[in-house]
C-alpha positions as a LaTeX table, in Angstrom:
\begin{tabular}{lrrr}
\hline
Residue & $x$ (\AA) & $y$ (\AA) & $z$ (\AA) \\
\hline
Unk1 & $-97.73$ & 2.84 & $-15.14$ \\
Unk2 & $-94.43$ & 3.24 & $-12.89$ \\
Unk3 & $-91.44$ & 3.85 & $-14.77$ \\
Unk4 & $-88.25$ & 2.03 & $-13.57$ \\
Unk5 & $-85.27$ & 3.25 & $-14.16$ \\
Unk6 & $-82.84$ & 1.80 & $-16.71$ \\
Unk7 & $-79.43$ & 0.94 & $-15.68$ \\
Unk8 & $-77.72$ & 4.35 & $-17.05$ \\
Unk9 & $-80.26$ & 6.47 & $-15.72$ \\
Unk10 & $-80.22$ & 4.21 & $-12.20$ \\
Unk11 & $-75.70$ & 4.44 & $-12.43$ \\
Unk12 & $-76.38$ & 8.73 & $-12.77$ \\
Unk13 & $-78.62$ & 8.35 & $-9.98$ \\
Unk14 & $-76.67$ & 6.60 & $-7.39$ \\
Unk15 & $-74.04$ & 8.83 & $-8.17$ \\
Unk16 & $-76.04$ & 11.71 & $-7.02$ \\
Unk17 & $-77.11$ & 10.62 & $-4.26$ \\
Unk18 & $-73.84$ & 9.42 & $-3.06$ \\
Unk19 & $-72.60$ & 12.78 & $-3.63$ \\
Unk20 & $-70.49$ & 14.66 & $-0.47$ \\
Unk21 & $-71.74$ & 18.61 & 0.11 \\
Unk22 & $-74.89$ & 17.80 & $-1.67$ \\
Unk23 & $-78.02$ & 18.49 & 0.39 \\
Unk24 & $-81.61$ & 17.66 & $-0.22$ \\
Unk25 & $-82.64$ & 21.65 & $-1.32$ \\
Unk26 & $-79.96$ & 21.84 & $-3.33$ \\
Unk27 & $-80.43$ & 18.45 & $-5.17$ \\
Unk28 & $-84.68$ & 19.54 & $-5.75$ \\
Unk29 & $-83.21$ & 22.84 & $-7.41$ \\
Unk30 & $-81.04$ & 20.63 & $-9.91$ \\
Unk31 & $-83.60$ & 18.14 & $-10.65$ \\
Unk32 & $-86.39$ & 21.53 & $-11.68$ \\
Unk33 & $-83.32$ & 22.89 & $-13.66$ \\
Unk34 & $-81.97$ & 20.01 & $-15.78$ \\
Unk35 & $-84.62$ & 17.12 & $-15.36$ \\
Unk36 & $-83.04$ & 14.42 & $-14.54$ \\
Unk37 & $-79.60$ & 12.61 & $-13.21$ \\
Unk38 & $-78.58$ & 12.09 & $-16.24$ \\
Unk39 & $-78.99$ & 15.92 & $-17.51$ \\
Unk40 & $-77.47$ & 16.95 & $-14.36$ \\
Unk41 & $-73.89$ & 15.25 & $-14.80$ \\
Unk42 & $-74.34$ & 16.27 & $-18.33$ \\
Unk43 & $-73.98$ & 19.68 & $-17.65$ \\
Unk44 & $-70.97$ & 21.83 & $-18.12$ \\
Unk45 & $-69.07$ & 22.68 & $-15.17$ \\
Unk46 & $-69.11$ & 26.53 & $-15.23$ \\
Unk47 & $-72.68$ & 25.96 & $-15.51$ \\
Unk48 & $-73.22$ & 23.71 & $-12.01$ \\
Unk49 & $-70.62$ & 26.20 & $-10.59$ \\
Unk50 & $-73.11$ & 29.06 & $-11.25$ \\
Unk51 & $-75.57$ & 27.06 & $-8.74$ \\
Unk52 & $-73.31$ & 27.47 & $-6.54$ \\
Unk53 & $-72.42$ & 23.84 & $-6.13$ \\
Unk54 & $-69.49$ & 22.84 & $-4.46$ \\
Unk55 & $-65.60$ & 21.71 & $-5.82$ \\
Unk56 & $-65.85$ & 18.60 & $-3.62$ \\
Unk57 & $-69.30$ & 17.59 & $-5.26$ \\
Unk58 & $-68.53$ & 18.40 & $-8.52$ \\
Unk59 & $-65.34$ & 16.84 & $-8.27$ \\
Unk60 & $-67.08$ & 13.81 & $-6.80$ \\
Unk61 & $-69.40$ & 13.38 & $-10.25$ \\
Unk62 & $-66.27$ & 13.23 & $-12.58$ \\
Unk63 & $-64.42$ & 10.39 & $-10.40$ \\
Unk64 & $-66.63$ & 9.07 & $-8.02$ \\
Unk65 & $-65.82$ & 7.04 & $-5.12$ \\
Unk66 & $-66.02$ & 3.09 & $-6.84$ \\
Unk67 & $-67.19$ & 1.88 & $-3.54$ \\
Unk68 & $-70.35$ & 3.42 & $-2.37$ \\
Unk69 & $-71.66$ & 3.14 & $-5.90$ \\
Unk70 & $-70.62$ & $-0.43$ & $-5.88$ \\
Unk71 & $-72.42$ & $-0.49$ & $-2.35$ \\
Unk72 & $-75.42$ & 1.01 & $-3.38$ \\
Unk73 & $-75.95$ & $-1.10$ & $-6.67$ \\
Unk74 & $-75.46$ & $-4.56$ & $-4.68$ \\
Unk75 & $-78.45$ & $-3.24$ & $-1.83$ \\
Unk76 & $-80.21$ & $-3.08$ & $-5.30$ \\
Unk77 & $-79.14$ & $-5.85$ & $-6.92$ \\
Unk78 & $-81.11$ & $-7.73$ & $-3.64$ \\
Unk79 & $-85.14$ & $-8.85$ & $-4.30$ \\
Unk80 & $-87.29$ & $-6.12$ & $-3.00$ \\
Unk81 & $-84.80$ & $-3.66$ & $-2.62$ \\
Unk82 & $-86.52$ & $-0.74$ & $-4.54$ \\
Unk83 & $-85.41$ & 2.89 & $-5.69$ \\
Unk84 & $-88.65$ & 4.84 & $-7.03$ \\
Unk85 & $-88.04$ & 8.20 & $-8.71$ \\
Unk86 & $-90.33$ & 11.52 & $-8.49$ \\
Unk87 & $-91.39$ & 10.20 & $-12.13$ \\
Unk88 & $-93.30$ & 7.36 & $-11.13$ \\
Unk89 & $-96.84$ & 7.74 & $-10.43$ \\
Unk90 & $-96.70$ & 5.75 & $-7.30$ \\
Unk91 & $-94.44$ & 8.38 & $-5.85$ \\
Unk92 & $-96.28$ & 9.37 & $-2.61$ \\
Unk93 & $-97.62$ & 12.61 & $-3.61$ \\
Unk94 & $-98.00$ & 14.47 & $-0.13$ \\
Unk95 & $-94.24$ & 14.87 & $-0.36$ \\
Unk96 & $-94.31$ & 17.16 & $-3.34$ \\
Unk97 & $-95.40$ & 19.68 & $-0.47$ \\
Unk98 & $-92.06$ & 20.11 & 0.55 \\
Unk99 & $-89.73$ & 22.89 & $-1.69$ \\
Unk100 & $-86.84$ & 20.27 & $-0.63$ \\
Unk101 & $-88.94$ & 16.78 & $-1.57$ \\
Unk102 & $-86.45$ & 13.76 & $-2.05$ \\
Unk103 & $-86.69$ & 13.17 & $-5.76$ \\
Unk104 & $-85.45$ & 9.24 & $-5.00$ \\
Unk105 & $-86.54$ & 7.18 & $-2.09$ \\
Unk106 & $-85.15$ & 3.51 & $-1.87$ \\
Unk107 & $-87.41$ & 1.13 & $-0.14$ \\
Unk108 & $-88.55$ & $-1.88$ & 1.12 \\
Unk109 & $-92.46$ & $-3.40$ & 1.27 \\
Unk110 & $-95.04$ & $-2.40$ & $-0.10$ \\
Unk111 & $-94.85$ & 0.69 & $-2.45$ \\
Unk112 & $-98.55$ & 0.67 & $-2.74$ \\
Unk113 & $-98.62$ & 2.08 & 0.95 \\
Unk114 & $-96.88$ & 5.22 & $-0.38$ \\
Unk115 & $-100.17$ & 7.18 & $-0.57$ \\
Unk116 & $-102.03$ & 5.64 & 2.21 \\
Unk117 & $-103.88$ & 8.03 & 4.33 \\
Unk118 & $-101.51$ & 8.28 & 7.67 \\
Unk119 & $-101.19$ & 9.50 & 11.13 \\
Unk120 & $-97.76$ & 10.10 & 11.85 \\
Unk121 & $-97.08$ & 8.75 & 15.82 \\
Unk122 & $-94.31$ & 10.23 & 17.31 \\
Unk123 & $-92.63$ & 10.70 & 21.05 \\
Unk124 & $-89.79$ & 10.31 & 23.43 \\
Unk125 & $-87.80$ & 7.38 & 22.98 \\
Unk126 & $-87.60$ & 6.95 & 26.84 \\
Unk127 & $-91.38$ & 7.11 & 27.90 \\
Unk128 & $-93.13$ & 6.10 & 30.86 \\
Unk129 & $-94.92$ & 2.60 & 30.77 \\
Unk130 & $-98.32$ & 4.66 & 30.31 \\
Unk131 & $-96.80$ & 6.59 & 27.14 \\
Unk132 & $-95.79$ & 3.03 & 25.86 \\
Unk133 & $-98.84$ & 1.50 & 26.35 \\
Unk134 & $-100.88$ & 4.50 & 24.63 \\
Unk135 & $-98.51$ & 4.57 & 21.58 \\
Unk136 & $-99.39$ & 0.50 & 21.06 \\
Unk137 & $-103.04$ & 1.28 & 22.16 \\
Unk138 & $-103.38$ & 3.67 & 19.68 \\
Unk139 & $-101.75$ & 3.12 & 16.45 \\
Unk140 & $-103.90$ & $-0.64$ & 17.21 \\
Unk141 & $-107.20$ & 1.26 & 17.38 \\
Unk142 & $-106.52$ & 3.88 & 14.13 \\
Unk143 & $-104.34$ & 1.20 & 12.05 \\
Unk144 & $-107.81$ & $-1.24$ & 12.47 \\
Unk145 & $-109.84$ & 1.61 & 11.39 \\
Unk146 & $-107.96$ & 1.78 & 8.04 \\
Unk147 & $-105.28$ & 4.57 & 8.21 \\
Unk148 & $-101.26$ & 3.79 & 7.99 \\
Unk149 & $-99.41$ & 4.43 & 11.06 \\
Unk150 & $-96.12$ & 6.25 & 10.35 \\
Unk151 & $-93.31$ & 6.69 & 13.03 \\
Unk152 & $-88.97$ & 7.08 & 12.41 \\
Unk153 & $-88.55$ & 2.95 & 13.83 \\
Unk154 & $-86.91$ & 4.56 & 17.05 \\
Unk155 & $-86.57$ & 3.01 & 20.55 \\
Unk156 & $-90.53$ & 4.08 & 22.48 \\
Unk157 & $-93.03$ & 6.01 & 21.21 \\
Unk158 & $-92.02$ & 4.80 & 17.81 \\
Unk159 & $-91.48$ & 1.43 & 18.35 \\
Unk160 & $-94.87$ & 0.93 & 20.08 \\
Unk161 & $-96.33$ & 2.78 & 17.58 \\
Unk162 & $-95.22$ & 0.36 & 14.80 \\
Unk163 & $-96.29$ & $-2.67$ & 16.97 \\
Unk164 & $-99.68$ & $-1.53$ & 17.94 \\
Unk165 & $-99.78$ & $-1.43$ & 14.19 \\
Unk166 & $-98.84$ & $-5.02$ & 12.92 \\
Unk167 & $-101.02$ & $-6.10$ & 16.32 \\
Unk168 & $-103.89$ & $-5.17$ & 14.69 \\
Unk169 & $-102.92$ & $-6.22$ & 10.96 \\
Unk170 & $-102.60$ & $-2.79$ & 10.05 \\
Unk171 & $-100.29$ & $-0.41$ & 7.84 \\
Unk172 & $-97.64$ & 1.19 & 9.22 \\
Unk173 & $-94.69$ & 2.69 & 7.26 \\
Unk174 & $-91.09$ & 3.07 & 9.00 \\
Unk175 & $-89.43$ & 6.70 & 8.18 \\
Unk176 & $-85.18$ & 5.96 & 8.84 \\
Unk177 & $-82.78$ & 8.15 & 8.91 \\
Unk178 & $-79.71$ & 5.38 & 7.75 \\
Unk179 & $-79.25$ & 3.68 & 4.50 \\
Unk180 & $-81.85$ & 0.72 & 4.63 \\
Unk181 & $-79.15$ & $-1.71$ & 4.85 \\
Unk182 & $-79.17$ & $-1.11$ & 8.81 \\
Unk183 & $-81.13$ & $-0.56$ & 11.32 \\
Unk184 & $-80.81$ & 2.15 & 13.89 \\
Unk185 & $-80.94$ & 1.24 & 16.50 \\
Unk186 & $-80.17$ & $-2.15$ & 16.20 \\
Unk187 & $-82.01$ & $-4.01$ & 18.67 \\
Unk188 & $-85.25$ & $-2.92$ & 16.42 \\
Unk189 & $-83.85$ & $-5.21$ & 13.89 \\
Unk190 & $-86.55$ & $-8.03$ & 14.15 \\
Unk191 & $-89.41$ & $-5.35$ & 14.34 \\
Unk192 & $-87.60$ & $-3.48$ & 10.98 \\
Unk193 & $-88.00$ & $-7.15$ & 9.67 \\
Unk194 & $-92.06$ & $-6.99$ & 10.30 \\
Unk195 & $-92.24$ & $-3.93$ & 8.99 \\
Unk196 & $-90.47$ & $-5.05$ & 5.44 \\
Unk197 & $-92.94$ & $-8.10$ & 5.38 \\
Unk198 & $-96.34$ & $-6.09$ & 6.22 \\
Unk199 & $-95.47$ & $-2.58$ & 5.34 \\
Unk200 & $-93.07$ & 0.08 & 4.08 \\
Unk201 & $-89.83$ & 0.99 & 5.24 \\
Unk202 & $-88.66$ & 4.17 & 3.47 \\
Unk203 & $-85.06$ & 6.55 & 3.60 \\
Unk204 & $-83.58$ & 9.16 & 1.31 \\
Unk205 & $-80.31$ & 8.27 & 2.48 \\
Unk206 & $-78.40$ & 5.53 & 0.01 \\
Unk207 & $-77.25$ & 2.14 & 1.70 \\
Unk208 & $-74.11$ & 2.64 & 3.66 \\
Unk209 & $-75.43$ & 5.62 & 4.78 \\
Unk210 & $-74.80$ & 5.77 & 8.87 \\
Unk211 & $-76.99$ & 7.03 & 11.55 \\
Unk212 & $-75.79$ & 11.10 & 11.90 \\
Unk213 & $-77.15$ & 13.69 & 13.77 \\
Unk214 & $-78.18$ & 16.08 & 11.23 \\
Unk215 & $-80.41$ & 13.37 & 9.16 \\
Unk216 & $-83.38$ & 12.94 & 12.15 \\
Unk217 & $-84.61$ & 16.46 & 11.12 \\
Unk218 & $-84.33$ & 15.11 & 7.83 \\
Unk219 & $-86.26$ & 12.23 & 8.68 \\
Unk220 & $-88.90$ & 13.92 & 10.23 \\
Unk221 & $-89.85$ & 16.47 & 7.88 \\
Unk222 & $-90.78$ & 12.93 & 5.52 \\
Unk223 & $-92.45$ & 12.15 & 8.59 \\
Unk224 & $-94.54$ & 15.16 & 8.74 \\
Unk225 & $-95.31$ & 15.34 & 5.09 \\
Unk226 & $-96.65$ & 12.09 & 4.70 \\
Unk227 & $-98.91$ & 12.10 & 6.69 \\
Unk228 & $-102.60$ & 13.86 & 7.03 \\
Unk229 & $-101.49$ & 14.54 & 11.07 \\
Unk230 & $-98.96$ & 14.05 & 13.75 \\
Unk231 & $-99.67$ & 12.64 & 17.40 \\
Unk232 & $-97.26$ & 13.53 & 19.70 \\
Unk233 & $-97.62$ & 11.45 & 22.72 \\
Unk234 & $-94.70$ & 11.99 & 25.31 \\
Unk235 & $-92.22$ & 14.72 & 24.49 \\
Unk236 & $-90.00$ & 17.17 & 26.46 \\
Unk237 & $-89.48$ & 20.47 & 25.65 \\
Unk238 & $-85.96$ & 19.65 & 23.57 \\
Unk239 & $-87.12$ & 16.84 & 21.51 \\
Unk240 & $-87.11$ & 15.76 & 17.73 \\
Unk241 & $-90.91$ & 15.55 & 18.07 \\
Unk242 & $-91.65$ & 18.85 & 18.38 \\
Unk243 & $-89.73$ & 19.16 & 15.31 \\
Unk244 & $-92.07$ & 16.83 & 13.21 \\
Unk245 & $-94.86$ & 18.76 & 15.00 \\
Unk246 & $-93.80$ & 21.92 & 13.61 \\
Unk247 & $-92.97$ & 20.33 & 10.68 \\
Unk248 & $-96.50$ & 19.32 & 10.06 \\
Unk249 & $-97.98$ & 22.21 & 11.27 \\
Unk250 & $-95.81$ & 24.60 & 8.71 \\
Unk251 & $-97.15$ & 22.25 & 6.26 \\
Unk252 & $-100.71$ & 22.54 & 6.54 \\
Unk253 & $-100.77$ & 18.97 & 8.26 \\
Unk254 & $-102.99$ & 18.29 & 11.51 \\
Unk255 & $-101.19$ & 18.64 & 15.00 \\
Unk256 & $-102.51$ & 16.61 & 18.15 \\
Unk257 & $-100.70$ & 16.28 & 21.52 \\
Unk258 & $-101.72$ & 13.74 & 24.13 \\
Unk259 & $-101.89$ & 15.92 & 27.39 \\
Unk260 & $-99.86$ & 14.31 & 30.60 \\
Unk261 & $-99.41$ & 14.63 & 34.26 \\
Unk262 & $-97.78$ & 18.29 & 35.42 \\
Unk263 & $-95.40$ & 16.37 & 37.09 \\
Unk264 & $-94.03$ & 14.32 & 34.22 \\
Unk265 & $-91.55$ & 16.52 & 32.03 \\
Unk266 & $-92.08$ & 14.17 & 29.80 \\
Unk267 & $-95.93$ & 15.97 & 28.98 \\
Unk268 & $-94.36$ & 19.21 & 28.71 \\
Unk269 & $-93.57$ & 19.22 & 24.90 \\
Unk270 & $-97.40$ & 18.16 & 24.61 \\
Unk271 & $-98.20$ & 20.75 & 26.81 \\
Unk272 & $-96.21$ & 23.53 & 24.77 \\
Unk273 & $-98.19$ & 22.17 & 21.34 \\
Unk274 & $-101.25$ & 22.27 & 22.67 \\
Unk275 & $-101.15$ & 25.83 & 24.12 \\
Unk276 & $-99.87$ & 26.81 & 20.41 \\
Unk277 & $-102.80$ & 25.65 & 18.95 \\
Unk278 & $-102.42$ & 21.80 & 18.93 \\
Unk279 & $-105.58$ & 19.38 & 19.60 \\
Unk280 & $-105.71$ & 18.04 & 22.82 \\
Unk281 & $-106.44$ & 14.24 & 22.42 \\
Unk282 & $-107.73$ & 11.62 & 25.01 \\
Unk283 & $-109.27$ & 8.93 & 22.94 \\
Unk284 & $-108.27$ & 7.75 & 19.78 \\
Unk285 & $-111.62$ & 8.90 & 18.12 \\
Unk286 & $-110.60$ & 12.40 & 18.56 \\
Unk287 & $-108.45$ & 12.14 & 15.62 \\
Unk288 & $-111.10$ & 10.06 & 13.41 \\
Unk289 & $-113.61$ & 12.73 & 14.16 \\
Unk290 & $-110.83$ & 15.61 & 13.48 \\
Unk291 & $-109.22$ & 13.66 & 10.31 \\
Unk292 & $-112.75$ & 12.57 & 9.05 \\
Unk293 & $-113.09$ & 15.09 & 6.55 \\
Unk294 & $-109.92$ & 14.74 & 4.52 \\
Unk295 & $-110.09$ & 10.82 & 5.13 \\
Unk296 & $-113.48$ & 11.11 & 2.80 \\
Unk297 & $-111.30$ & 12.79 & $-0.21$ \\
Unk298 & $-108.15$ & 10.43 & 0.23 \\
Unk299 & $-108.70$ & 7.28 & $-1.62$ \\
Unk300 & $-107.58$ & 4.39 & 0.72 \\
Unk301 & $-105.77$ & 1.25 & $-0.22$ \\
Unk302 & $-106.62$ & $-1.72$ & 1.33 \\
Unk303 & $-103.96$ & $-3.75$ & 3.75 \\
Unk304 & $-103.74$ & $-7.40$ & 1.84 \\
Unk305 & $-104.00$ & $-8.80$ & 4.97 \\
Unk306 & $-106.82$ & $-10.26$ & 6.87 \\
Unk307 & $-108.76$ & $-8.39$ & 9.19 \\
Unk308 & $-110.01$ & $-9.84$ & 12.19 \\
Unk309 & $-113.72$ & $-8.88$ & 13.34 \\
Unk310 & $-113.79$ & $-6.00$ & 16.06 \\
Unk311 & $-113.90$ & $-7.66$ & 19.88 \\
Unk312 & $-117.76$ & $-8.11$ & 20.95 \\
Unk313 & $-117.71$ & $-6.34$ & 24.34 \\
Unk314 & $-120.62$ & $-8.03$ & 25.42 \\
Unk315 & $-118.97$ & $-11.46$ & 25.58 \\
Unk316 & $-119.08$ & $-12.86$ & 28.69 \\
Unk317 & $-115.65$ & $-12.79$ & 29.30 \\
Unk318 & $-115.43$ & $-8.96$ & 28.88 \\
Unk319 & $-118.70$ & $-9.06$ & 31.09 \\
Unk320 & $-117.02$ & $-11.10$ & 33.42 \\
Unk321 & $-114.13$ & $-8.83$ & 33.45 \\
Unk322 & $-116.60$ & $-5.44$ & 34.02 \\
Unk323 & $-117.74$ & $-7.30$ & 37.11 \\
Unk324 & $-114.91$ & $-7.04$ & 39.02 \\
Unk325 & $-114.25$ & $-3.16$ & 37.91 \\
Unk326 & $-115.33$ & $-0.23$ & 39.87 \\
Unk327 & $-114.72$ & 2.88 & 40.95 \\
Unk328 & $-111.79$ & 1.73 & 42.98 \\
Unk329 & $-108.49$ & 1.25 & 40.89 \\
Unk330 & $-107.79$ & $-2.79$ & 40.20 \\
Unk331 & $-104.58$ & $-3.43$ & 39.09 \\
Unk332 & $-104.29$ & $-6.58$ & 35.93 \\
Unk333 & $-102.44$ & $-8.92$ & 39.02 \\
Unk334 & $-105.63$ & $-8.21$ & 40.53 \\
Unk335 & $-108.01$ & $-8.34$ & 38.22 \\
Unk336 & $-106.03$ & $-12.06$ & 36.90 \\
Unk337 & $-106.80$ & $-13.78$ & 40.32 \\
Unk338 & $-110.16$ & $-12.71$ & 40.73 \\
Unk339 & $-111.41$ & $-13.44$ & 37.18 \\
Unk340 & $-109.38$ & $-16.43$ & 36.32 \\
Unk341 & $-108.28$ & $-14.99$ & 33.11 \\
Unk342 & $-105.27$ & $-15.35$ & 31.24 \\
Unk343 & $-103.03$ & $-12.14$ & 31.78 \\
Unk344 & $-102.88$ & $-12.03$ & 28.13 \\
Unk345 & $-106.57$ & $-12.12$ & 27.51 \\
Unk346 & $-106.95$ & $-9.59$ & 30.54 \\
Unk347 & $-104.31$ & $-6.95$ & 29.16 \\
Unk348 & $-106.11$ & $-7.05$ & 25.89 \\
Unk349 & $-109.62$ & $-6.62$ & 27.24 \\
Unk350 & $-108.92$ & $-3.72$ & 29.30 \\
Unk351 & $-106.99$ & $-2.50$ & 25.93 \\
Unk352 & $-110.32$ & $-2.83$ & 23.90 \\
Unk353 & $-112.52$ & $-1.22$ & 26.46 \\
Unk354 & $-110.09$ & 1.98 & 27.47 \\
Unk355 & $-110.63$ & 2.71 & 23.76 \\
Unk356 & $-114.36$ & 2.50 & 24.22 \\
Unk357 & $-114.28$ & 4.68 & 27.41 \\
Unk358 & $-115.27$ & 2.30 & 29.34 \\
Unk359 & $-112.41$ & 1.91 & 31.94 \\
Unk360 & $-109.40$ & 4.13 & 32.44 \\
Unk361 & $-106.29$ & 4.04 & 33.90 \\
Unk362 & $-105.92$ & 5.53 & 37.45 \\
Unk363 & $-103.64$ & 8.21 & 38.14 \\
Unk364 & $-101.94$ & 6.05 & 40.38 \\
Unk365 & $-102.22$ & 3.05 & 38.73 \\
Unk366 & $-104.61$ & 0.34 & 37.97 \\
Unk367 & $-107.76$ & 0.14 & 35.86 \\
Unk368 & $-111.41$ & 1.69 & 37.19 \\
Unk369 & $-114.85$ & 1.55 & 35.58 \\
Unk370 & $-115.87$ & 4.94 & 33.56 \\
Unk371 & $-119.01$ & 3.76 & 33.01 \\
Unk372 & $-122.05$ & 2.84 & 35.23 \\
\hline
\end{tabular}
């Protein structure tokens, strides 16, 4: 059963993680030594000073700032604002991997999701429209197969990632490096929203907690942990995804770069992974034949939402659509006026059958047949 903690035990809490000069590492090393908040603040000074903790912290637990706690409590005070501790069984146990594992997360959703199997999606937050549209096309395909999609809620890669998700009435959690009492960036407020209703949205950080430089790494290395892989899909050579990719790989985790046009700079963090040892993926059954293994010892919870029934790609319609496909690139205008489709139904058709393999997108645009 999941313990909760008590209002003491919660008070000692916030006031640790509200803490100035206190750092993840250093906060795992006092929870193995004392236990617990409570133990922690308990202990004498000249003893905390031997760990090398700093004046400002220490000076922080015997008069704390009244109005971050008071911040912190009233985020909890809300319905379904959550802290879980280390202690509670639901805890998601791939993050006791990491030597400097949160031991508090707050969240929001569904802590059952906590110990999903996931693929981590990550990528630039500025990607080409074919980056965007593989991000959605692919967290859709692997979140209907069953596994959690986990990105940081960022502008792209992520966003798509999380969408292409909740498309297919999937899991996806949401990584953020803020207190979950905002949303960075803001115009991903209404998508943070979907996420909170259908998933899990997850940060270390207490509410009030702004959106700093320093706490993406942070971020990330949840990311990483979490998950059973990461996908890197659009990244140049400076960019916070190779970080999670590292991340991952340091932690025994799976590694997979979509591979990208030599002229794009945008493929040349993919590029740089997959020459270090990264799997090259095309198709989004790559990584279910790659992950297959460890998805048969992970026990899966089921989303308590409805699944629709996989597209039949011998409907007429899709039929009707293959027609008018060949060898020659067709772009969806196209395609629209000499089907008679909706562009709606159109987009999503050609979405369903890329996955298959049957059509691809052309190098210069516009859809062709892969298939006789």
């Amino acid at each position: 059963m999941s313990r909760a903690p008590d209002r003491q035990e919660l008070e000692a809490w916030l006031r640790l993680l509200t803490s100035p000069g206190l750092g993840p590492a250093h906060l795992r090393r006092l929870c193995d030594t004392f236990g617990g908040a409570q133990a922690i603040l308990a202990a004498p000074r000249s003893r905390l000073e031997s760990l090398r903790l700093k004046a400002e912290t220490l000076d922080y637990w015997r008069a704390p700032d009244p109005a971050p706690l008071r911040h912190a409590q009233s985020w909890l005070d809300q319905p379904g604002h959550q802290l879980i501790l280390d202690a509670d069984p639901r805890y998601p146990a791939r993050l006791r991997d990491l030597n400097d594992a949160p031991p508090a997360l707050f969240y929001l959703g569904d802590p059952d999701l906590f110990n999903v199997p996931q693929l981590a999606m990550v990528g630039s937050r500025n990607p080409t429209p074919a980056g965007l549209r593989h991000a959605r096309q692919f967290a859709q395909h692997l979140a209907g197969q069953g596994l959690g999609i986990t990105s940081g809620l960022a502008l792209g890669v992520d966003a798509a990632a999380h969408q292409g998700a909740l498309e297919a009435q999937g899991m996806t959690l949401a990584i953020t490096g803020t207190g979950l009492d905002r949303v960075y960036p803001a115009s991903n407020q209404a998508l943070a929203e979907r996420i909170r209703d259908h998933g899990l949205i997850i940060s270390e950080f207490p509410p009030g907690t702004p959106a700093r430089r320093d706490h993406f790494p942070r971020r990330n290395r949840l990311i990483a942990a979490l998950s059973l892989g990461t996908l890197v899909i659009e990244a140049a050579l400076r960019s916070g995804s190779l970080i999670t990719a590292r991340l991952a790989g340091e932690l025994g985790r799976e590694v997979f770069a979509m591979p990208g046009s030599v002229d794009n700079p945008l493929a040349r963090g993919c590029h740089r992974l997959i020459r270090q040892g990264a799997k090259l993926v095309e198709t989004a059954d790559d990584i279910l034949e790659e992950l297959g293994p460890l998805l048969d010892n992970v026990s899966k919870v089921p989303s308590s939402s409805p699944r629709e029934a996989p597209p039949d790609v011998h409907d007429k319609d899709y039929q009707h659509l293959l027609k008018h496909l060949d060898n020659a690139p067709r772009s969806i205008d196209e395609l629209v006026e000499h089907t008679g489709l909706a562009v709606d139904a159109v987009s999503s058709m050609l979405l369903i059958l890329e996955l298959r393999g049957d059509v691809a997108m052309a190098p210069g645009g516009g859809y062709q047949k892969c298939r006789p």
